[in-house]
Amino acid sequence: GAVVSQHPSWVICKSGTSVKIECRSLDFQATTMFWYRQFPKQSLMLMATSNEGSKATYEQGVEKDKFLINHASLTLSTLTVTSAHPEDSSFYICSARDAGADSPLHFGNGTRLTVT
Amino acid sequence: AQTVTQSQPEMSVQEAETVTLSCTYDTSENNYYLFWYKQPPSRQMILVIRQEAYKQQNATENRFSVNFQKAAKSFSLKISDSQLGDTAMYFCAFMKGGTASKLTFGTGTRLQVTL
């Protein structure tokens, strides 16, 4: 079945630094990928929709300049948390979809970000 | 905007018993999909079952089945013959029809299967 690979699975960084998270569709092409954020014991909240070759669409309340999304190819989207702060510590999950309206979403394994 | 509500934060069931998780949603769309996802401690999101709104027949996947009531906007998940490995967070999710549609998740139900 379709596989979405997310890297790294966990990362620790210092305040003020930037962190890049990669999301790859391994055996299918994804024109659209989605980035979610999940706080402990809470649900997944959509941050942005990543569109190949164009700008990402951000959900209300998500800072575009803080969470940079790049979707330069049909198999790769990246999320960069810029100037990270402790409140950015969270679990970030990407998902992607095969072509076709009936295709299910496939999720990456997530990235646990800890900002010290 | 779509909303998904799961009114049971936590549920417990004994092994081999049956449990039903509730989910309601609100939408003005006619073409949409509903899902149940399982998130075990590993935090991997695993698709349990999905339902197309245009289908009247309730979806089933082995021990998992849904009760889809379109008029009532209700989408409950029934787990039969519960197993210890079913212990996880369960999220109900909604998606509009369309190739670039996003998932909207409920708040989740934590299911504990006990001996």
Coordinates of C-alpha atoms in Angstrom, one line a residue:
Chain A
G1 CA 0.0 0.0 0.0
A2 CA 0.9 3.6 -0.2
V3 CA 3.5 4.8 2.2
V4 CA 4.3 8.2 3.6
S5 CA 7.7 8.7 5.2
Q6 CA 8.3 11.5 7.7
H7 CA 11.7 12.5 8.9
P8 CA 13.0 13.0 11.5
S9 CA 10.8 11.0 13.9
W10 CA 12.0 13.2 16.8
V11 CA 14.2 16.2 17.1
I12 CA 15.4 18.4 20.0
C13 CA 16.5 21.9 19.3
K14 CA 17.4 25.1 21.1
S15 CA 15.2 28.2 21.2
G16 CA 15.8 30.5 18.3
T17 CA 16.9 27.8 15.9
S18 CA 15.0 26.4 12.9
V19 CA 14.0 22.9 12.3
K20 CA 13.0 21.2 9.0
I21 CA 10.6 18.3 8.8
E22 CA 10.3 16.3 5.6
C23 CA 7.3 14.4 4.3
R24 CA 7.7 12.0 1.4
S25 CA 5.3 9.9 -0.5
L26 CA 7.3 6.9 -1.4
D27 CA 5.3 5.1 -4.0
F28 CA 2.8 7.6 -5.3
Q29 CA 2.6 11.2 -6.3
A30 CA 0.9 13.6 -4.1
T31 CA -0.2 17.0 -5.5
T32 CA -1.5 17.8 -2.0
M33 CA -0.1 17.1 1.4
F34 CA -1.4 18.2 4.8
W35 CA 0.4 19.2 7.9
Y36 CA -1.2 18.6 11.3
R37 CA -0.2 19.4 14.8
Q38 CA -1.1 17.4 17.8
F39 CA -0.7 18.5 21.4
P40 CA -0.5 15.8 24.1
K41 CA -3.9 14.0 24.6
Q42 CA -5.5 16.2 22.0
S43 CA -6.8 15.9 18.5
L44 CA -5.0 16.6 15.3
M45 CA -5.3 20.2 14.2
L46 CA -4.8 21.1 10.6
M47 CA -2.0 23.7 10.1
A48 CA -1.8 24.0 6.4
T49 CA -2.5 22.4 3.0
S50 CA 0.6 22.0 0.9
N51 CA 0.1 22.3 -2.8
E52 CA 2.8 21.2 -5.2
G53 CA 4.2 24.1 -7.2
S54 CA 2.3 26.8 -5.4
K55 CA 1.9 28.4 -2.0
A56 CA 0.5 26.6 0.9
T57 CA -2.9 27.4 2.3
Y58 CA -2.7 28.1 6.0
E59 CA -5.5 27.6 8.5
Q60 CA -6.7 30.5 10.5
G61 CA -4.3 31.3 13.4
V62 CA -1.3 29.6 11.9
E63 CA 1.6 31.9 11.3
K64 CA 2.9 31.6 7.8
D65 CA 6.2 33.1 8.6
K66 CA 6.8 30.8 11.5
F67 CA 5.8 27.6 9.8
L68 CA 7.3 27.6 6.3
I69 CA 6.0 25.0 3.9
N70 CA 7.6 24.0 0.7
H71 CA 6.2 21.5 -1.8
A72 CA 8.7 21.6 -4.6
S73 CA 8.0 18.1 -6.0
L74 CA 5.1 15.6 -6.2
T75 CA 6.7 13.4 -3.6
L76 CA 8.2 15.9 -1.1
S77 CA 6.8 18.5 1.2
T78 CA 8.8 20.2 4.0
L79 CA 7.7 22.1 7.1
T80 CA 10.3 24.4 8.6
V81 CA 9.6 25.7 12.1
T82 CA 11.6 29.0 12.2
S83 CA 13.0 30.6 15.3
A84 CA 11.5 27.8 17.4
H85 CA 10.3 28.5 20.9
P86 CA 9.3 26.0 23.7
E87 CA 5.6 26.6 22.9
D88 CA 6.3 25.1 19.4
S89 CA 7.1 21.8 21.1
S90 CA 4.5 19.4 19.7
F91 CA 3.9 16.4 17.6
Y92 CA 3.7 17.2 13.9
I93 CA 2.1 14.8 11.4
C94 CA 1.9 15.0 7.6
S95 CA -0.5 13.2 5.4
A96 CA -0.7 12.7 1.6
R97 CA -3.2 11.4 -0.8
D98 CA -3.0 9.3 -3.9
A99 CA -4.5 10.9 -7.0
G100 CA -8.3 10.5 -7.3
A101 CA -11.1 11.8 -5.2
D102 CA -11.8 8.4 -3.6
S103 CA -8.2 7.8 -2.4
P104 CA -7.7 7.6 1.4
L105 CA -5.2 9.8 3.2
H106 CA -2.0 8.2 4.2
F107 CA -0.2 9.5 7.3
G108 CA 3.5 9.7 8.2
N109 CA 4.7 8.4 11.5
G110 CA 5.0 12.0 12.9
T111 CA 7.8 14.1 14.3
R112 CA 8.1 14.9 18.0
L113 CA 9.6 18.3 18.3
T114 CA 11.1 19.5 21.6
V115 CA 12.4 23.0 21.9
T116 CA 14.6 23.7 24.9
Chain B
A1 CA -17.4 24.8 8.3
Q2 CA -17.6 21.2 9.3
T3 CA -17.5 20.1 12.9
V4 CA -17.0 16.6 14.4
T5 CA -18.0 15.8 17.9
Q6 CA -17.0 12.8 20.0
S7 CA -18.8 13.0 23.3
Q8 CA -17.0 10.2 25.0
P9 CA -13.4 11.2 26.1
E10 CA -12.8 7.7 27.6
M11 CA -14.3 4.3 27.3
S12 CA -13.4 0.9 28.7
V13 CA -14.3 -2.5 27.6
Q14 CA -13.4 -6.0 28.6
E15 CA -11.6 -8.3 26.2
A16 CA -14.0 -10.2 23.9
E17 CA -16.8 -7.8 24.6
T18 CA -18.4 -5.2 22.2
V19 CA -18.1 -1.5 22.5
T20 CA -19.6 1.4 20.5
L21 CA -17.9 4.8 20.1
S22 CA -20.1 7.7 19.2
C23 CA -19.5 10.4 16.7
T24 CA -21.7 13.2 15.3
Y25 CA -20.9 15.7 12.7
D26 CA -22.4 18.9 11.2
T27 CA -22.2 19.8 7.6
S28 CA -24.2 21.3 4.7
E29 CA -22.3 19.2 2.2
N30 CA -24.0 16.3 0.3
N31 CA -20.8 14.7 -1.0
Y32 CA -18.5 13.6 1.8
Y33 CA -16.7 10.8 3.5
L34 CA -16.5 9.7 7.2
F35 CA -13.6 7.9 8.8
W36 CA -12.5 6.3 12.0
Y37 CA -8.8 6.4 12.7
K38 CA -7.0 4.6 15.4
Q39 CA -3.9 6.1 17.1
P40 CA -2.1 3.6 19.4
P41 CA 0.7 4.8 21.7
S42 CA 3.1 4.7 18.8
R43 CA 1.0 7.7 17.5
Q44 CA 0.8 6.2 14.0
M45 CA -2.5 7.1 12.5
I46 CA -4.2 3.9 11.3
L47 CA -7.3 4.0 9.1
V48 CA -9.9 1.7 10.7
I49 CA -12.9 2.1 8.4
R50 CA -14.4 4.6 6.0
Q51 CA -17.9 5.4 4.8
E52 CA -19.0 7.2 1.7
A53 CA -22.0 9.4 2.4
Y54 CA -23.8 8.4 -0.8
K55 CA -23.8 4.7 0.3
Q56 CA -26.7 3.6 2.5
Q57 CA -25.0 0.4 3.5
N58 CA -23.0 0.5 6.6
A59 CA -19.3 -0.2 6.1
T60 CA -17.7 -3.2 7.9
E61 CA -14.1 -4.3 8.2
N62 CA -13.8 -7.6 10.1
R63 CA -14.6 -6.8 13.8
F64 CA -15.2 -3.1 13.0
S65 CA -18.5 -1.8 11.7
V66 CA -20.3 1.5 11.6
N67 CA -23.8 2.7 12.1
F68 CA -24.2 5.6 9.7
Q69 CA -27.3 7.6 10.1
K70 CA -27.1 10.3 7.5
A71 CA -30.2 12.2 8.5
A72 CA -29.1 12.3 12.1
K73 CA -25.5 13.0 11.1
S74 CA -24.3 10.3 13.3
F75 CA -21.5 7.9 12.6
S76 CA -20.7 5.4 15.5
L77 CA -18.1 2.7 15.5
K78 CA -18.8 -0.7 16.9
I79 CA -15.9 -2.9 17.8
S80 CA -16.8 -6.6 18.3
D81 CA -14.7 -9.2 20.2
S82 CA -12.5 -6.5 21.6
Q83 CA -8.8 -7.3 21.8
L84 CA -6.0 -5.9 23.9
G85 CA -4.5 -4.5 20.8
D86 CA -7.5 -2.3 20.2
T87 CA -6.4 -0.1 23.1
A88 CA -5.8 3.3 21.5
M89 CA -7.2 6.7 20.8
Y90 CA -10.0 6.6 18.2
F91 CA -10.7 9.7 16.1
C92 CA -13.7 10.2 14.0
A93 CA -13.0 12.4 10.9
F94 CA -14.9 14.1 8.2
M95 CA -13.8 14.9 4.6
K96 CA -15.6 16.8 1.9
G97 CA -15.6 15.1 -1.5
G98 CA -12.9 16.4 -3.8
T99 CA -9.3 15.7 -4.6
A100 CA -7.7 18.3 -2.3
S101 CA -10.0 18.0 0.7
K102 CA -8.7 18.0 4.2
L103 CA -9.7 15.8 7.2
T104 CA -11.5 17.4 10.1
F105 CA -11.0 15.4 13.3
G106 CA -13.1 15.0 16.4
T107 CA -11.5 15.3 19.8
G108 CA -11.0 11.6 20.2
T109 CA -12.1 8.8 22.5
R110 CA -9.5 6.9 24.5
L111 CA -10.4 3.2 24.5
Q112 CA -9.0 0.9 27.1
V113 CA -9.5 -2.9 26.6
T114 CA -9.0 -4.8 29.8
L115 CA -8.6 -8.4 30.7

